CSV table of C-alpha atoms in Angstrom, one decimal:
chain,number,residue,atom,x,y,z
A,1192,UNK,CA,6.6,-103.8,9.0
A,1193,UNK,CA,6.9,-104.5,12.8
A,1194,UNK,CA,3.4,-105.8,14.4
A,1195,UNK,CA,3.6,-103.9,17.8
A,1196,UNK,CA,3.5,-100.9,16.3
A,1197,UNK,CA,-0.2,-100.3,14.8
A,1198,UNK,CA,-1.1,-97.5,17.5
A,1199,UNK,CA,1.7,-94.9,16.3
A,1200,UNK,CA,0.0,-95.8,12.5
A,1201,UNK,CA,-3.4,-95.0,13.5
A,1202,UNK,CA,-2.2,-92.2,15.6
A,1203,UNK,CA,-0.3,-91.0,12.4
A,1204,UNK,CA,-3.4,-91.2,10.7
A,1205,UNK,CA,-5.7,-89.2,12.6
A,1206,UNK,CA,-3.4,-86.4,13.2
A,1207,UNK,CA,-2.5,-86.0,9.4
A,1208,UNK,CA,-6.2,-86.4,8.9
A,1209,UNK,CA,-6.5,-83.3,11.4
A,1210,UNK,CA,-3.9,-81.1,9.6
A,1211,UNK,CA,-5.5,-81.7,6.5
A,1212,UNK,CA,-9.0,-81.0,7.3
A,1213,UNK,CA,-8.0,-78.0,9.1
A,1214,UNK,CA,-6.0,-76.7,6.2
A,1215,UNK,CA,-8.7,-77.1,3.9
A,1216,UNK,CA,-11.3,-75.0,6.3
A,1217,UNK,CA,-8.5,-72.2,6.8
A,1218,UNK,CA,-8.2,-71.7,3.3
A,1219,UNK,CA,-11.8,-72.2,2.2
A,1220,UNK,CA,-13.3,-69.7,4.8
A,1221,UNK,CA,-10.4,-67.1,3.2
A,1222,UNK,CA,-12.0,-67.5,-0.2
A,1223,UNK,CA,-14.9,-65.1,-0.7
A,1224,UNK,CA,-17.3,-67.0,-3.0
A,1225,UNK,CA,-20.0,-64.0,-3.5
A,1226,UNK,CA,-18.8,-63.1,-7.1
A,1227,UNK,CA,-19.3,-66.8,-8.2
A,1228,UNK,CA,-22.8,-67.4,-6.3
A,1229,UNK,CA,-24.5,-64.2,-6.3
A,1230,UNK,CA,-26.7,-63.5,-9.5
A,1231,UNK,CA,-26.1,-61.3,-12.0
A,1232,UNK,CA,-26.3,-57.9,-9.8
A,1233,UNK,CA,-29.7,-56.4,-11.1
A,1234,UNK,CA,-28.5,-53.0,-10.3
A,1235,UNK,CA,-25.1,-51.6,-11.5
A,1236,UNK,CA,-24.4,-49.0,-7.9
A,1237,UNK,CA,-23.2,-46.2,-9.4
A,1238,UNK,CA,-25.4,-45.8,-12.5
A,1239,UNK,CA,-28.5,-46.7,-9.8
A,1240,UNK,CA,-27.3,-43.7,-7.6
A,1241,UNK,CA,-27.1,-41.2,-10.3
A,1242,UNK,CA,-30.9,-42.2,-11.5
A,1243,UNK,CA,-32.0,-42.2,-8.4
A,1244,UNK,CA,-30.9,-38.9,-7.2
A,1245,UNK,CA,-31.8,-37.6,-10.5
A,1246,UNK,CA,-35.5,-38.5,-10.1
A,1247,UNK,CA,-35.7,-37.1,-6.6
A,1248,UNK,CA,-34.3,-33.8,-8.0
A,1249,UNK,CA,-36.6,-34.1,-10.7
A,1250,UNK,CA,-39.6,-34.4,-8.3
A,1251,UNK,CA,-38.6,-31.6,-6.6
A,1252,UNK,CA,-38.4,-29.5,-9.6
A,1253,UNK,CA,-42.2,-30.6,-10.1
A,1254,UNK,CA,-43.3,-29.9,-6.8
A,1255,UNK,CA,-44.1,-33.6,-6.8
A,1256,UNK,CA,-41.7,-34.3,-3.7
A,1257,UNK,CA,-43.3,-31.0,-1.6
A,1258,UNK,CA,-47.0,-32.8,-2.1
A,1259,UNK,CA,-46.0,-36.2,-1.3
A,1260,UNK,CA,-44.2,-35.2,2.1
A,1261,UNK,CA,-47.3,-32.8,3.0
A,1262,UNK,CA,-49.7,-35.7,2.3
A,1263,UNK,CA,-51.8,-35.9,5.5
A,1264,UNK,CA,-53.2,-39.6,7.1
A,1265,UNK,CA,-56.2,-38.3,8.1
A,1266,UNK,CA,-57.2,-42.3,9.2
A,1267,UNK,CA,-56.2,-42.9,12.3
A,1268,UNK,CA,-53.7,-41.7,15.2
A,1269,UNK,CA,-50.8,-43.6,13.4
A,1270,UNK,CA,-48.1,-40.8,14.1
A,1271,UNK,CA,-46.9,-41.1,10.2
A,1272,UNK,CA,-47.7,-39.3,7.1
A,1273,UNK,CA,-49.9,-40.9,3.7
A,1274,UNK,CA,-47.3,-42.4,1.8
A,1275,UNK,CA,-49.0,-42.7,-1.6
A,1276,UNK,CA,-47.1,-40.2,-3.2
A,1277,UNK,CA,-44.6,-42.6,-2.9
A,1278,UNK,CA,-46.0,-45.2,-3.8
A,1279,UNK,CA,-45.8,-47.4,-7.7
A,1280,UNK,CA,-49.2,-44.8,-8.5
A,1281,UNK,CA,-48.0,-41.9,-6.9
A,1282,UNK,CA,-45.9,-39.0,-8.4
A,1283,UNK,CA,-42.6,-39.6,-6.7
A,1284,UNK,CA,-42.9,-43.4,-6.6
A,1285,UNK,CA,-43.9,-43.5,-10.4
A,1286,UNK,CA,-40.8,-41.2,-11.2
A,1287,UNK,CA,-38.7,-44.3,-9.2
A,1288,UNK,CA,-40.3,-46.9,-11.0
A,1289,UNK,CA,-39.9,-45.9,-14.7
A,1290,UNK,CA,-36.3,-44.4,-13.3
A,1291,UNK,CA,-34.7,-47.8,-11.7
A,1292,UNK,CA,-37.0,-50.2,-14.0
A,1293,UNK,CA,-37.3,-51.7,-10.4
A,1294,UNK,CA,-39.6,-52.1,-7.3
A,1295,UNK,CA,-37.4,-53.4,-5.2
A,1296,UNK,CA,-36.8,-50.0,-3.2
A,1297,UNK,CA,-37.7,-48.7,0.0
A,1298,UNK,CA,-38.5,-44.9,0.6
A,1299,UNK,CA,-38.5,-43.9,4.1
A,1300,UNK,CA,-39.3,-40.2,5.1
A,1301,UNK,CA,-38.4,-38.7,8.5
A,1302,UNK,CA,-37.9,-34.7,9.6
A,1303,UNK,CA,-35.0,-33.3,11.8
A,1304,UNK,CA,-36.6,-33.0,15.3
A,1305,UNK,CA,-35.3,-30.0,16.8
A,1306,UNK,CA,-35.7,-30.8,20.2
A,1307,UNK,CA,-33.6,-34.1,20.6
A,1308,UNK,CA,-31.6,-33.7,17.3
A,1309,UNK,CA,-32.4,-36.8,16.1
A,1310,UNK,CA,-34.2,-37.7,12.6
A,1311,UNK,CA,-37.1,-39.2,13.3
A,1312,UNK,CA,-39.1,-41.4,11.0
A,1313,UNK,CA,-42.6,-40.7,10.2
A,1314,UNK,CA,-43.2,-42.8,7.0
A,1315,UNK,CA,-41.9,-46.0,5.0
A,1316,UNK,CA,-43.4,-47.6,2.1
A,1317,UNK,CA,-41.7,-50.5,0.1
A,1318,UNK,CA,-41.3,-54.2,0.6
A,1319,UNK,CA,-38.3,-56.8,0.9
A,1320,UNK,CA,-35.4,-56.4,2.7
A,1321,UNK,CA,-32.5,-55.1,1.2
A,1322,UNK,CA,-29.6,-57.2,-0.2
A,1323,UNK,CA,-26.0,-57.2,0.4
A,1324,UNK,CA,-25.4,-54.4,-2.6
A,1325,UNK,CA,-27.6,-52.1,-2.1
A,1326,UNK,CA,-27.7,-47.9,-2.5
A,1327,UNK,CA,-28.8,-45.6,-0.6
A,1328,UNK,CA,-29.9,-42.1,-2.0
A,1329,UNK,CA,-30.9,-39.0,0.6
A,1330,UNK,CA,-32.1,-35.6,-0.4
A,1331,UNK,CA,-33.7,-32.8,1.9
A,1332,UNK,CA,-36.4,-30.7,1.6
A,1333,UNK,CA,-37.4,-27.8,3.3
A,1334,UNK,CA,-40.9,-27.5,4.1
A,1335,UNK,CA,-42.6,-24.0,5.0
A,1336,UNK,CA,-45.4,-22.6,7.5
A,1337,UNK,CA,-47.3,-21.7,4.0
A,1338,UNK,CA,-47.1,-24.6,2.4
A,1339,UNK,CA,-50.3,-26.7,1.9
A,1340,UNK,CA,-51.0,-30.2,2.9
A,1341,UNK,CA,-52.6,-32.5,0.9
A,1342,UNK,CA,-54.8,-35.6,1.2
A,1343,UNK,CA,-56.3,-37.5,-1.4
A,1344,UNK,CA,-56.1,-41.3,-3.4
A,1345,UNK,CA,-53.1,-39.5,-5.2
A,1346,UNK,CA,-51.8,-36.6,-2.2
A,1347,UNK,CA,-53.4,-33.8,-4.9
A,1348,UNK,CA,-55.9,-32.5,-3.2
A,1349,UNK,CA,-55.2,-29.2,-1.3
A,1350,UNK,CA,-56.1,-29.2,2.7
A,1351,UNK,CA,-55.2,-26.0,4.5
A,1352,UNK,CA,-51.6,-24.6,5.1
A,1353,UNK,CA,-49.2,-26.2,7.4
A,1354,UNK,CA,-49.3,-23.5,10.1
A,1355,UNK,CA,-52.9,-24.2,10.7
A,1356,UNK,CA,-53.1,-27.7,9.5
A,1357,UNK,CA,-53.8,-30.1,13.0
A,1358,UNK,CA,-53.6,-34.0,11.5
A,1359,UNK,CA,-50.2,-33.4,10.2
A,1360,UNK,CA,-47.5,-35.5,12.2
A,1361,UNK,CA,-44.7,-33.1,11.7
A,1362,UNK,CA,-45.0,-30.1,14.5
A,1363,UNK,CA,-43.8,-26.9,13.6
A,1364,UNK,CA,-39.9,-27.2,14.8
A,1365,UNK,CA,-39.2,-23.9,14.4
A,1366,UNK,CA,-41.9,-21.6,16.1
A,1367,UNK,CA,-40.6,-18.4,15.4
A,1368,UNK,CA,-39.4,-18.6,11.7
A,1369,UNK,CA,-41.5,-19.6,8.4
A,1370,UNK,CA,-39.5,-22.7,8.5
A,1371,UNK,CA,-41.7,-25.3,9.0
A,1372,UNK,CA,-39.6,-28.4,9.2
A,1373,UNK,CA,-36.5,-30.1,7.4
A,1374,UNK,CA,-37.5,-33.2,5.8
A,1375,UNK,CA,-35.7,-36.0,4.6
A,1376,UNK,CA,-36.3,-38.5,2.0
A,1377,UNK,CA,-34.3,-41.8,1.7
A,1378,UNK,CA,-34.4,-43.9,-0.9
A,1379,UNK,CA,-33.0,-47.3,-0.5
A,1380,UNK,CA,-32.8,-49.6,-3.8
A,1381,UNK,CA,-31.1,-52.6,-4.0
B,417,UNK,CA,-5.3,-113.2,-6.5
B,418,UNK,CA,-3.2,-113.7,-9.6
B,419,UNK,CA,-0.9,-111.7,-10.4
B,420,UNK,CA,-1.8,-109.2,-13.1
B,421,UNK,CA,0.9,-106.0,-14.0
B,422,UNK,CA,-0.2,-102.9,-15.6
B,423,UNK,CA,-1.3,-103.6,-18.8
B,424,UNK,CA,-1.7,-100.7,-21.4
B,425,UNK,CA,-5.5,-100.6,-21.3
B,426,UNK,CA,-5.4,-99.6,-17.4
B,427,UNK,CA,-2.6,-97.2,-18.8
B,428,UNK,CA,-4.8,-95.6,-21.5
B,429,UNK,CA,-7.5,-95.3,-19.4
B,430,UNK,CA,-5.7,-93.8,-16.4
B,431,UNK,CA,-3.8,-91.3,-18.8
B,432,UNK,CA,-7.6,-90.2,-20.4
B,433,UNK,CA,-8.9,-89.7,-17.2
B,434,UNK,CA,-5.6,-87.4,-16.3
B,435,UNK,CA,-6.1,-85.1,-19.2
B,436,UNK,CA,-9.6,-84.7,-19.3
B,437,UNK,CA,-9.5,-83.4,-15.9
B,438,UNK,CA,-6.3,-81.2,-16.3
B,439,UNK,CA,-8.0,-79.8,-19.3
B,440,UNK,CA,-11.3,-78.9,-17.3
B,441,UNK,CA,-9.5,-77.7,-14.7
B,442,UNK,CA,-7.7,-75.3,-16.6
B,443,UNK,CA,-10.6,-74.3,-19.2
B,444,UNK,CA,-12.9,-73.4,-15.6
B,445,UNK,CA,-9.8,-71.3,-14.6
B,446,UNK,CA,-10.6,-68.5,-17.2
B,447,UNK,CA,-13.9,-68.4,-16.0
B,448,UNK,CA,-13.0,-68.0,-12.3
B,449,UNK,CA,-11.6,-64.7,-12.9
B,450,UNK,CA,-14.7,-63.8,-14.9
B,451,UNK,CA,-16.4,-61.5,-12.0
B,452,UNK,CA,-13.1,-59.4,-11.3
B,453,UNK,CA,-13.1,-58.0,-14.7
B,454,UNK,CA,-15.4,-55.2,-16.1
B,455,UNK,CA,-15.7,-55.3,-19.8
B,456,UNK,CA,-16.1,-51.2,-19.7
B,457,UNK,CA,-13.0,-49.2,-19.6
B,458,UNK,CA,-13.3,-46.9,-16.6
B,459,UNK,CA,-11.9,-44.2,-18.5
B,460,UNK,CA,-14.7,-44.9,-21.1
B,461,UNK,CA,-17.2,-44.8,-18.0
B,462,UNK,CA,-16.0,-41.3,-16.8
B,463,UNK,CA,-15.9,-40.1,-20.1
B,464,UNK,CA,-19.7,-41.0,-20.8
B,465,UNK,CA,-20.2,-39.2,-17.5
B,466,UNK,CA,-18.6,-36.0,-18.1
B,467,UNK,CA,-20.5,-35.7,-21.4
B,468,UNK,CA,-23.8,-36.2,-19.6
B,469,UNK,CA,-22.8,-33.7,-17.4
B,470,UNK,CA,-22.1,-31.0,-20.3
B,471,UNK,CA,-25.3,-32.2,-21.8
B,472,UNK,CA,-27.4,-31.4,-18.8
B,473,UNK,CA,-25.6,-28.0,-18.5
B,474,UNK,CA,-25.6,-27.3,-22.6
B,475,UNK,CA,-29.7,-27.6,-21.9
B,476,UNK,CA,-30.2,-26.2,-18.1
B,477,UNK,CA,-32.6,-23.6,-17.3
B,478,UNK,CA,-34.3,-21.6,-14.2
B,479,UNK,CA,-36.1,-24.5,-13.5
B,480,UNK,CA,-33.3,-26.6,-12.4
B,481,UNK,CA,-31.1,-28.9,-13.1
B,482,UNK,CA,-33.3,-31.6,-14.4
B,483,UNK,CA,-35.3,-29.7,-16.4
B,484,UNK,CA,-34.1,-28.8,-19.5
B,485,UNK,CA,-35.0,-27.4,-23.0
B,486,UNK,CA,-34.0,-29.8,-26.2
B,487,UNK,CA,-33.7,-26.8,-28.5
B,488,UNK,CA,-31.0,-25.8,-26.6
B,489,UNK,CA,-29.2,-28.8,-26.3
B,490,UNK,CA,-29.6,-29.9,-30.5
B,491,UNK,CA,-28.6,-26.0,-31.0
B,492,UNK,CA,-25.0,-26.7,-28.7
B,493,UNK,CA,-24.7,-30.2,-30.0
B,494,UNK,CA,-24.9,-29.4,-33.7
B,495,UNK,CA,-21.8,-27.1,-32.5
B,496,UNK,CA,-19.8,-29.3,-31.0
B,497,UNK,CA,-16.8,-31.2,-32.5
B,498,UNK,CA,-15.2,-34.0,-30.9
B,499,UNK,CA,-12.2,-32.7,-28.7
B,500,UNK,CA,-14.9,-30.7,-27.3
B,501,UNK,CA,-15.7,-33.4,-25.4
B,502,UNK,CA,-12.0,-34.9,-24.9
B,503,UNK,CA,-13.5,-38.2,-27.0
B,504,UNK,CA,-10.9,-37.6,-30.5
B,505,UNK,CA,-9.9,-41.6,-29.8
B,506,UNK,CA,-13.3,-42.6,-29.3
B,507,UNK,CA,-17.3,-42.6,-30.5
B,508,UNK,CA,-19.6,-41.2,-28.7
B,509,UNK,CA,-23.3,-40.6,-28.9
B,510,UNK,CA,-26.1,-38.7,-27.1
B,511,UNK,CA,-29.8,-39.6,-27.0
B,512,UNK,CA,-32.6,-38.4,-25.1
B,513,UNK,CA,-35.7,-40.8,-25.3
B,514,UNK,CA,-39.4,-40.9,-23.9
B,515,UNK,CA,-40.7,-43.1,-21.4
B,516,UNK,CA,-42.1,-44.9,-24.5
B,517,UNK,CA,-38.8,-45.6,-26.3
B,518,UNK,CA,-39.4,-42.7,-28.4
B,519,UNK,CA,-36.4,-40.8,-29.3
B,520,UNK,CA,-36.5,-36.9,-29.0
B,521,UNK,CA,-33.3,-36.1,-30.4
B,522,UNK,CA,-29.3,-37.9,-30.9
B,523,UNK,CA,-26.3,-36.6,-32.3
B,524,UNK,CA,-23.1,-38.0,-32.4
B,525,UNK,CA,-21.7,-41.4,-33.9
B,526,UNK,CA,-24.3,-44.5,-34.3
B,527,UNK,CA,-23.6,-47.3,-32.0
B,528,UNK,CA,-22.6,-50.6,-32.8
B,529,UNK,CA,-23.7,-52.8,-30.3
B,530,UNK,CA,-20.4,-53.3,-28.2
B,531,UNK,CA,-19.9,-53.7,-24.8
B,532,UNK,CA,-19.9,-49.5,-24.3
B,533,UNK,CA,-20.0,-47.0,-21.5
B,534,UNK,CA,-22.8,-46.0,-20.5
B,535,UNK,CA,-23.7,-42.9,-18.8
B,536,UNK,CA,-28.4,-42.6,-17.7
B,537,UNK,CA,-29.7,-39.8,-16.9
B,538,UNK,CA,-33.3,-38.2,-16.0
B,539,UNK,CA,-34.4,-35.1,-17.4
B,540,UNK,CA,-37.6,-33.3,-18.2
B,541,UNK,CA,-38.2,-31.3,-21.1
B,542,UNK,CA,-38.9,-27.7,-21.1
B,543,UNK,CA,-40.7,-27.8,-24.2
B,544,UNK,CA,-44.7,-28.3,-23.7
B,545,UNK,CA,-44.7,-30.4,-27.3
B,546,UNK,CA,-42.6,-32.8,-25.9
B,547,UNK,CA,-44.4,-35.4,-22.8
B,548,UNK,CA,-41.6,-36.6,-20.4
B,549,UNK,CA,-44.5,-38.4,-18.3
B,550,UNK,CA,-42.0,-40.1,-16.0
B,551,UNK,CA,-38.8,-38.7,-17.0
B,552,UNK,CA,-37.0,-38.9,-20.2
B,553,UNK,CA,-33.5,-40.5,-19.9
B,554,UNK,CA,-30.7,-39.0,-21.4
B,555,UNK,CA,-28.2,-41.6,-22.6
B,556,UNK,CA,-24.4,-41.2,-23.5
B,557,UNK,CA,-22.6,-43.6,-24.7
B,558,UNK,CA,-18.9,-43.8,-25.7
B,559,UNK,CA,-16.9,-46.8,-27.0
């Protein structure tokens, strides 16, 4: 081994050094580590989607769904509706609760605004933020000039109906039919 | 520094080290490919689904889909062979159960406790002597 040549080594070195550490970060970054480091998924998607839709169909068939969307805020000015029908005590949320064997769900409820075509939201209850694998269940409901609103610890307790019911934040989008409004309920469980 | 060669201590020790390692290494492997594979069949899994869905039909009523009566769903299941379902290779079994664990009725073949298909759904029952409360879940399973 020659001793003028201990630059071209070192050189030699560092740039072998380089190719390796680059080859390693190439193919680490293409390996996807979530099924190793994520925890046992709490919620198989599928089977989740199918109970969760089931229980909002189910709350429709009760009527459970139509009281907690008419439930009135009669508080304050806040521009949303009482979400305690949704809620772990309420009727819908209790119906989500025994259903997912979960809490860790979010239910927001918002009505197709005629006028700008846009869904606008007018309720959430929940907390947490959602995780990577989460699913999201919709269902509509139509809600009527003769329905009644509700109020009430539990959203039971009969106001007047919606066409002459003032605290309610949904206006009448369509005027000249008994439609009231289409309302939608979105149930996000992760 | 004297001059020492190999000697077969350094060799036994070097050669442990070796196998130990390959050994882990290839004993971890199995378990890398743990999260890719489903123990349930998918066929099983769309099996157990269809049959819930016959269930739920066998007991609908006016009400709606969800709500259905239990007389009418023992009466059709008493009825039913297996290739009614499509299941003549496998078991299957319906239950319908309370919030409270309670079981309203089952029919079909008593499970064994293997990895099965499962196929959860919610239904209310017609019948006033029977309290849903939350929801009963109606269970299929098929291994």
């Amino acid at each position: 081994m020659g001793d003028t040549r201990g630059q071209a080594y070192t050189l030699e070195g560092i740039i072998s050094a380089i190719i390796i550490a680059s080859a390693l970060i190439i193919g680490l970054q293409a390996v996807d580590p979530s099924p190793w480091t994520e925890e046992d998924p709490n919620i198989n998607p599928e089977e989740m989607r199918t109970l969760v839709g089931d229980s909002l169909a189910l709350a429709s068939e009760q009527g459970d769904m139509r009281q907690a969307v008419t439930c009135v805020d009669t508080d304050d000015d806040s521009g949303e509706i009482d979400m305690s029908g949704f809620s772990s005590d309420g009727a819908v949320g209790g119906l989500l609760d025994e259903a997912t064997g979960t809490n860790n769900y979010i239910v927001t409820v918002g009505y197709y605004n005629e006028s700008d075509g846009e869904t606008q939201s007018v309720g959430e209850e929940g907390v947490g933020t959602p995780s990577g694998n989460s699913v999201t269940v919709t269902r509509q409901i139509a809600v009527y000039n003769s329905d009644w609103s509700h109020d009430g610890d539990d959203c039971t307790d009969r106001r007047t109906t919606l066409a002459d019911e003032d605290q309610y934040t949904i206006s009448d989008q369509y005027e000249d039919a008994e439609l009231y409004a289409l309302v939608e309920v979105e149930v996000i469980i992760w | 520094m004297t001059e020492r060669g190999q000697t077969i201590h350094d060799y036994l020790l070097g050669i442990v080290i070796v196998i130990l390692t390959v050994g882990t290494a290839i004993g971890v492997l199995g378990l890398a490919y743990d999260p890719f594979f489903d123990p349930v069949d998918n066929e099983d899994q769309n099996l157990a689904n269809n049959i819930a869905e016959e269930v739920l039909e066998m007991g609908a009523t006016e009400h709606g889909g969800q709500t259905v009566s239990i007389a009418a769903i023992n009466q059709s299941l008493e009825n039913t062979a297996a290739d009614d379902f499509g299941t003549q290779w496998r078991q299957w079994n319906v239950t319908i159960e309370t919030p409270e664990g309670d079981q309203v009725t089952a029919a079909g073949d008593t499970p064994e406790g293997e990895a099965d298909a499962r196929s959860v759904r919610m239904v209310r029952a017609i019948e006033s002597d029977i309290d849903c409360g939350n929801g009963c879940q109606l269970i299929v399973r098929v291994w």
